[in-house]
């Protein structure tokens, strides 16, 4: 999906809704929420819509194309969003922009919220669910990712070659597996707090001649993994860094259809 940056614009956002159960504020902040249904329909693939409520009264996320944020206040079972919000203004394909507008309209129409286990629903004044969300775990174990950029070992972070894909799955058994753009790879990993150690890294031995540079990319990525010392998950993003803070690899969560 091609995005064209246009500008950043502050816009007023006023949403009000009432929660239907006590402790809803705590339940809201416990998870990252990913849209699973909008006005009764599943969202478009590759256009993730999220909402993340922080304990300091801020809510932010992506609305499919743009990023949005505003403030919110919980009082008992009620929640009120602030009058002033920020929304980036980026251009995406028409279907994505139409979905984004529908999502923001759904938020404006919501008056109640239901939270049960790992699901959240926003309902309009007639009790119809205008938006449903699933909770997304922020744990590393059991998570799947796609690489956005990686350290090439030459002092820089580079993007993945167009037409290739690098994946990573951090299994609950302490095994890291994925595809490095040509070969499948595997390694053990351990975490303690925000610290991580990966390796040694092994891989199959296929050769890919196209696109140009794919084998060099694979070698650089696999070498970078062994230098990771810390990790951080923020919403749909994962960063691996060295002990000195240099970026090892930048990932986006692999959204399941």
mmCIF file of C-alpha atoms in Angstrom:
data_model
loop_
_atom_site.group_PDB
_atom_site.id
_atom_site.type_symbol
_atom_site.label_atom_id
_atom_site.label_comp_id
_atom_site.label_asym_id
_atom_site.label_seq_id
_atom_site.Cartn_x
_atom_site.Cartn_y
_atom_site.Cartn_z
ATOM 1 C CA UNK A 1 0.000 0.000 0.000
ATOM 2 C CA UNK A 2 1.546 3.281 -1.114
ATOM 3 C CA UNK A 3 1.246 6.251 1.227
ATOM 4 C CA UNK A 4 1.948 9.851 0.326
ATOM 5 C CA UNK A 5 2.667 12.248 3.193
ATOM 6 C CA UNK A 6 0.735 15.478 2.882
ATOM 7 C CA UNK A 7 0.669 17.365 6.192
ATOM 8 C CA UNK A 8 -0.149 17.130 9.881
ATOM 9 C CA UNK A 9 -3.303 18.858 11.015
ATOM 10 C CA UNK A 10 -4.873 19.376 14.387
ATOM 11 C CA UNK A 11 -8.592 18.747 14.291
ATOM 12 C CA UNK A 12 -11.295 18.808 16.964
ATOM 13 C CA UNK A 13 -12.487 15.397 18.003
ATOM 14 C CA UNK A 14 -15.406 15.066 20.406
ATOM 15 C CA UNK A 15 -16.610 11.618 21.330
ATOM 16 C CA UNK A 16 -18.719 10.592 24.305
ATOM 17 C CA UNK A 17 -19.748 7.150 25.401
ATOM 18 C CA UNK A 18 -20.821 5.372 28.528
ATOM 19 C CA UNK A 19 -19.342 2.113 29.719
ATOM 20 C CA UNK A 20 -21.663 -0.673 30.673
ATOM 21 C CA UNK A 21 -19.574 -2.274 33.377
ATOM 22 C CA UNK A 22 -17.548 -1.112 36.363
ATOM 23 C CA UNK A 23 -13.785 -1.053 36.032
ATOM 24 C CA UNK A 24 -14.023 -0.300 32.327
ATOM 25 C CA UNK A 25 -11.180 2.213 32.539
ATOM 26 C CA UNK A 26 -8.794 -0.456 33.803
ATOM 27 C CA UNK A 27 -10.006 -2.898 31.143
ATOM 28 C CA UNK A 28 -9.488 -0.315 28.403
ATOM 29 C CA UNK A 29 -5.860 0.323 29.320
ATOM 30 C CA UNK A 30 -4.997 -3.358 29.789
ATOM 31 C CA UNK A 31 -4.834 -4.072 26.064
ATOM 32 C CA UNK A 32 -4.053 -2.803 22.615
ATOM 33 C CA UNK A 33 -7.307 -3.076 20.660
ATOM 34 C CA UNK A 34 -7.446 -4.006 16.969
ATOM 35 C CA UNK A 35 -10.586 -3.471 14.921
ATOM 36 C CA UNK A 36 -12.273 -6.740 13.943
ATOM 37 C CA UNK A 37 -15.578 -5.396 12.650
ATOM 38 C CA UNK A 38 -16.808 -2.021 11.398
ATOM 39 C CA UNK A 39 -20.549 -1.516 10.964
ATOM 40 C CA UNK A 40 -21.000 -5.264 10.742
ATOM 41 C CA UNK A 41 -18.243 -5.810 8.159
ATOM 42 C CA UNK A 42 -14.640 -7.051 8.550
ATOM 43 C CA UNK A 43 -11.967 -4.387 8.004
ATOM 44 C CA UNK A 44 -9.836 -4.238 4.874
ATOM 45 C CA UNK A 45 -6.653 -6.330 4.915
ATOM 46 C CA UNK A 46 -3.344 -4.479 5.261
ATOM 47 C CA UNK A 47 -5.086 -1.441 6.759
ATOM 48 C CA UNK A 48 -5.008 -2.159 10.484
ATOM 49 C CA UNK A 49 -7.134 0.034 12.750
ATOM 50 C CA UNK A 50 -6.191 0.183 16.413
ATOM 51 C CA UNK A 51 -6.981 1.962 19.663
ATOM 52 C CA UNK A 52 -4.649 2.121 22.656
ATOM 53 C CA UNK A 53 -5.774 3.731 25.922
ATOM 54 C CA UNK A 54 -3.011 4.835 28.286
ATOM 55 C CA UNK A 55 -3.344 5.293 32.025
ATOM 56 C CA UNK A 56 -2.501 8.998 31.741
ATOM 57 C CA UNK A 57 -5.734 9.720 29.856
ATOM 58 C CA UNK A 58 -4.556 9.495 26.264
ATOM 59 C CA UNK A 59 -5.888 7.320 23.448
ATOM 60 C CA UNK A 60 -4.053 6.801 20.182
ATOM 61 C CA UNK A 61 -3.820 4.425 17.268
ATOM 62 C CA UNK A 62 -3.983 4.092 13.532
ATOM 63 C CA UNK A 63 -7.234 4.573 11.637
ATOM 64 C CA UNK A 64 -6.085 2.504 8.673
ATOM 65 C CA UNK A 65 -4.111 5.191 6.866
ATOM 66 C CA UNK A 66 -3.494 7.952 9.389
ATOM 67 C CA UNK A 67 -2.506 8.044 13.035
ATOM 68 C CA UNK A 68 -4.805 9.728 15.528
ATOM 69 C CA UNK A 69 -4.670 10.679 19.201
ATOM 70 C CA UNK A 70 -6.720 12.565 21.717
ATOM 71 C CA UNK A 71 -7.436 12.527 25.453
ATOM 72 C CA UNK A 72 -10.113 10.724 27.407
ATOM 73 C CA UNK A 73 -11.507 10.836 30.938
ATOM 74 C CA UNK A 74 -13.240 8.022 32.802
ATOM 75 C CA UNK A 75 -15.700 8.697 35.619
ATOM 76 C CA UNK A 76 -17.402 5.608 36.921
ATOM 77 C CA UNK A 77 -18.903 3.877 33.904
ATOM 78 C CA UNK A 78 -18.661 6.903 31.658
ATOM 79 C CA UNK A 79 -15.875 8.022 29.379
ATOM 80 C CA UNK A 80 -15.450 11.314 27.553
ATOM 81 C CA UNK A 81 -12.903 12.041 24.848
ATOM 82 C CA UNK A 82 -11.202 15.435 24.698
ATOM 83 C CA UNK A 83 -12.242 18.244 22.390
ATOM 84 C CA UNK A 84 -8.786 18.586 20.875
ATOM 85 C CA UNK A 85 -7.247 15.688 18.983
ATOM 86 C CA UNK A 86 -4.450 15.214 16.445
ATOM 87 C CA UNK A 87 -4.847 13.450 13.124
ATOM 88 C CA UNK A 88 -2.123 13.068 10.515
ATOM 89 C CA UNK A 89 -3.281 13.703 6.961
ATOM 90 C CA UNK A 90 -1.833 11.100 4.609
ATOM 91 C CA UNK A 91 -3.236 9.966 1.273
ATOM 92 C CA UNK A 92 -4.006 6.259 0.788
ATOM 93 C CA UNK A 93 -6.075 4.341 -1.785
ATOM 94 C CA UNK A 94 -9.760 5.349 -1.871
ATOM 95 C CA UNK A 95 -11.112 2.191 -0.157
ATOM 96 C CA UNK A 96 -8.731 2.726 2.768
ATOM 97 C CA UNK A 97 -9.690 6.400 3.062
ATOM 98 C CA UNK A 98 -13.395 5.514 2.938
ATOM 99 C CA UNK A 99 -12.911 2.958 5.697
ATOM 100 C CA UNK A 100 -11.009 5.515 7.761
ATOM 101 C CA UNK A 101 -13.832 8.017 7.463
ATOM 102 C CA UNK A 102 -16.358 5.338 8.420
ATOM 103 C CA UNK A 103 -14.272 4.401 11.460
ATOM 104 C CA UNK A 104 -14.045 7.976 12.716
ATOM 105 C CA UNK A 105 -17.779 8.399 12.134
ATOM 106 C CA UNK A 106 -18.396 5.195 14.096
ATOM 107 C CA UNK A 107 -16.414 6.580 17.028
ATOM 108 C CA UNK A 108 -18.456 9.770 16.920
ATOM 109 C CA UNK A 109 -21.687 7.725 16.921
ATOM 110 C CA UNK A 110 -20.677 5.480 19.823
ATOM 111 C CA UNK A 111 -22.451 6.035 23.145
ATOM 112 C CA UNK A 112 -21.743 2.814 25.050
ATOM 113 C CA UNK A 113 -18.886 0.376 25.333
ATOM 114 C CA UNK A 114 -18.925 -3.305 26.245
ATOM 115 C CA UNK A 115 -15.801 -5.134 27.362
ATOM 116 C CA UNK A 116 -15.822 -8.889 27.854
ATOM 117 C CA UNK A 117 -12.589 -10.854 28.179
ATOM 118 C CA UNK A 118 -10.611 -10.060 25.012
ATOM 119 C CA UNK A 119 -13.309 -8.170 23.093
ATOM 120 C CA UNK A 120 -14.492 -4.573 23.057
ATOM 121 C CA UNK A 121 -17.610 -3.252 21.330
ATOM 122 C CA UNK A 122 -18.704 0.328 20.749
ATOM 123 C CA UNK A 123 -22.455 0.719 20.351
ATOM 124 C CA UNK A 124 -24.582 3.563 19.032
ATOM 125 C CA UNK A 125 -27.683 5.043 20.677
ATOM 126 C CA UNK A 126 -29.806 2.187 19.317
ATOM 127 C CA UNK A 127 -27.551 -0.450 20.830
ATOM 128 C CA UNK A 128 -26.027 -1.475 17.494
ATOM 129 C CA UNK A 129 -22.322 -2.296 17.473
ATOM 130 C CA UNK A 130 -20.619 0.214 15.181
ATOM 131 C CA UNK A 131 -17.131 -1.091 15.942
ATOM 132 C CA UNK A 132 -15.747 -4.249 17.505
ATOM 133 C CA UNK A 133 -12.179 -4.840 18.602
ATOM 134 C CA UNK A 134 -10.040 -7.789 19.649
ATOM 135 C CA UNK A 135 -7.343 -7.468 22.285
ATOM 136 C CA UNK A 136 -3.793 -7.859 20.948
ATOM 137 C CA UNK A 137 -1.253 -9.280 23.361
ATOM 138 C CA UNK A 138 1.831 -7.146 23.924
ATOM 139 C CA UNK A 139 3.881 -10.179 24.918
ATOM 140 C CA UNK A 140 6.767 -11.215 22.678
ATOM 141 C CA UNK A 141 6.112 -14.934 23.107
ATOM 142 C CA UNK A 142 3.710 -16.231 20.471
ATOM 143 C CA UNK A 143 3.900 -13.119 18.267
ATOM 144 C CA UNK A 144 4.463 -12.807 14.496
ATOM 145 C CA UNK A 145 6.229 -9.920 12.756
ATOM 146 C CA UNK A 146 7.366 -8.566 9.404
ATOM 147 C CA UNK A 147 10.652 -6.674 9.115
ATOM 148 C CA UNK A 148 10.464 -3.025 8.064
ATOM 149 C CA UNK A 149 14.159 -2.248 8.351
ATOM 150 C CA UNK A 150 17.378 -3.809 9.641
ATOM 151 C CA UNK A 151 20.955 -2.866 10.422
ATOM 152 C CA UNK A 152 23.176 -3.729 7.460
ATOM 153 C CA UNK A 153 26.334 -3.891 9.565
ATOM 154 C CA UNK A 154 27.776 -0.880 7.779
ATOM 155 C CA UNK A 155 26.536 1.726 10.203
ATOM 156 C CA UNK A 156 23.043 2.151 8.778
ATOM 157 C CA UNK A 157 19.497 0.851 8.917
ATOM 158 C CA UNK A 158 18.033 -0.022 5.523
ATOM 159 C CA UNK A 159 14.572 -0.957 4.298
ATOM 160 C CA UNK A 160 13.703 -4.415 3.033
ATOM 161 C CA UNK A 161 14.180 -4.769 -0.733
ATOM 162 C CA UNK A 162 10.932 -4.242 -2.636
ATOM 163 C CA UNK A 163 9.455 -7.570 -3.656
ATOM 164 C CA UNK A 164 10.975 -9.450 -0.699
ATOM 165 C CA UNK A 165 9.721 -10.202 2.785
ATOM 166 C CA UNK A 166 11.479 -10.998 6.042
ATOM 167 C CA UNK A 167 9.379 -12.567 8.801
ATOM 168 C CA UNK A 168 9.882 -13.496 12.441
ATOM 169 C CA UNK A 169 7.854 -15.682 14.779
ATOM 170 C CA UNK A 170 8.802 -15.725 18.452
ATOM 171 C CA UNK A 171 7.436 -19.038 19.661
ATOM 172 C CA UNK A 172 6.253 -19.685 23.182
ATOM 173 C CA UNK A 173 8.864 -22.477 23.304
ATOM 174 C CA UNK A 174 11.748 -20.002 23.084
ATOM 175 C CA UNK A 175 12.372 -20.639 19.389
ATOM 176 C CA UNK A 176 12.617 -17.843 16.811
ATOM 177 C CA UNK A 177 11.736 -18.896 13.261
ATOM 178 C CA UNK A 178 10.972 -17.120 10.015
ATOM 179 C CA UNK A 179 12.020 -16.462 6.467
ATOM 180 C CA UNK A 180 15.007 -14.188 5.830
ATOM 181 C CA UNK A 181 13.817 -13.325 2.271
ATOM 182 C CA UNK A 182 15.215 -16.488 0.652
ATOM 183 C CA UNK A 183 15.938 -19.101 3.302
ATOM 184 C CA UNK A 184 14.070 -20.203 6.383
ATOM 185 C CA UNK A 185 15.984 -19.512 9.588
ATOM 186 C CA UNK A 186 15.827 -20.641 13.193
ATOM 187 C CA UNK A 187 17.382 -19.694 16.519
ATOM 188 C CA UNK A 188 16.727 -19.888 20.233
ATOM 189 C CA UNK A 189 15.918 -16.740 22.186
ATOM 190 C CA UNK A 190 15.652 -15.782 25.843
ATOM 191 C CA UNK A 191 14.140 -12.717 27.493
ATOM 192 C CA UNK A 192 14.322 -11.181 30.942
ATOM 193 C CA UNK A 193 12.486 -7.920 31.392
ATOM 194 C CA UNK A 194 13.284 -5.920 28.276
ATOM 195 C CA UNK A 195 16.529 -7.814 27.662
ATOM 196 C CA UNK A 196 16.820 -10.401 24.890
ATOM 197 C CA UNK A 197 19.493 -12.754 23.589
ATOM 198 C CA UNK A 198 19.206 -14.512 20.222
ATOM 199 C CA UNK A 199 21.340 -17.261 18.768
ATOM 200 C CA UNK A 200 23.079 -19.023 17.384
ATOM 201 C CA UNK A 201 21.179 -18.531 14.113
ATOM 202 C CA UNK A 202 20.881 -21.334 11.553
ATOM 203 C CA UNK A 203 19.265 -21.362 8.126
ATOM 204 C CA UNK A 204 18.531 -23.524 5.110
ATOM 205 C CA UNK A 205 20.944 -23.264 2.186
ATOM 206 C CA UNK A 206 18.940 -22.192 -0.854
ATOM 207 C CA UNK A 207 20.240 -19.631 -3.342
ATOM 208 C CA UNK A 208 18.010 -16.864 -4.713
ATOM 209 C CA UNK A 209 19.291 -14.812 -7.647
ATOM 210 C CA UNK A 210 16.459 -12.292 -7.742
ATOM 211 C CA UNK A 211 15.818 -9.606 -6.883
ATOM 212 C CA UNK A 212 19.330 -8.214 -6.927
ATOM 213 C CA UNK A 213 20.900 -8.053 -3.479
ATOM 214 C CA UNK A 214 18.520 -10.503 -1.798
ATOM 215 C CA UNK A 215 21.265 -12.837 -0.553
ATOM 216 C CA UNK A 216 23.298 -9.948 0.871
ATOM 217 C CA UNK A 217 20.155 -8.667 2.586
ATOM 218 C CA UNK A 218 19.566 -12.073 4.131
ATOM 219 C CA UNK A 219 23.111 -12.363 5.436
ATOM 220 C CA UNK A 220 23.037 -8.864 6.927
ATOM 221 C CA UNK A 221 19.701 -9.423 8.668
ATOM 222 C CA UNK A 222 20.745 -12.764 10.171
ATOM 223 C CA UNK A 223 24.021 -11.271 11.374
ATOM 224 C CA UNK A 224 22.169 -8.357 12.960
ATOM 225 C CA UNK A 225 19.905 -10.642 14.991
ATOM 226 C CA UNK A 226 22.837 -11.895 17.041
ATOM 227 C CA UNK A 227 23.639 -8.344 18.205
ATOM 228 C CA UNK A 228 20.224 -7.746 19.800
ATOM 229 C CA UNK A 229 20.329 -7.007 23.538
ATOM 230 C CA UNK A 230 16.985 -5.296 24.196
ATOM 231 C CA UNK A 231 13.478 -5.313 22.745
ATOM 232 C CA UNK A 232 10.470 -3.036 22.951
ATOM 233 C CA UNK A 233 6.902 -3.572 21.736
ATOM 234 C CA UNK A 234 4.829 -0.442 21.167
ATOM 235 C CA UNK A 235 1.411 -1.158 19.714
ATOM 236 C CA UNK A 236 2.007 -2.853 16.379
ATOM 237 C CA UNK A 237 5.753 -2.205 16.322
ATOM 238 C CA UNK A 238 8.704 -4.163 17.692
ATOM 239 C CA UNK A 239 12.257 -2.843 17.950
ATOM 240 C CA UNK A 240 15.391 -4.855 18.650
ATOM 241 C CA UNK A 241 18.399 -2.809 19.767
ATOM 242 C CA UNK A 242 22.000 -3.335 20.793
ATOM 243 C CA UNK A 243 23.235 -2.677 24.328
ATOM 244 C CA UNK A 244 24.349 0.777 23.126
ATOM 245 C CA UNK A 245 20.863 1.531 21.772
ATOM 246 C CA UNK A 246 21.563 1.114 18.065
ATOM 247 C CA UNK A 247 18.635 -0.261 16.083
ATOM 248 C CA UNK A 248 19.098 -3.908 15.095
ATOM 249 C CA UNK A 249 15.761 -4.424 13.358
ATOM 250 C CA UNK A 250 12.381 -2.721 13.168
ATOM 251 C CA UNK A 251 9.270 -4.886 12.803
ATOM 252 C CA UNK A 252 5.549 -4.394 12.245
ATOM 253 C CA UNK A 253 3.061 -6.913 13.598
ATOM 254 C CA UNK A 254 1.873 -9.451 11.064
ATOM 255 C CA UNK A 255 -1.893 -8.934 10.966
ATOM 256 C CA UNK A 256 -3.769 -12.158 10.431
ATOM 257 C CA UNK A 257 -6.642 -11.986 7.853
#
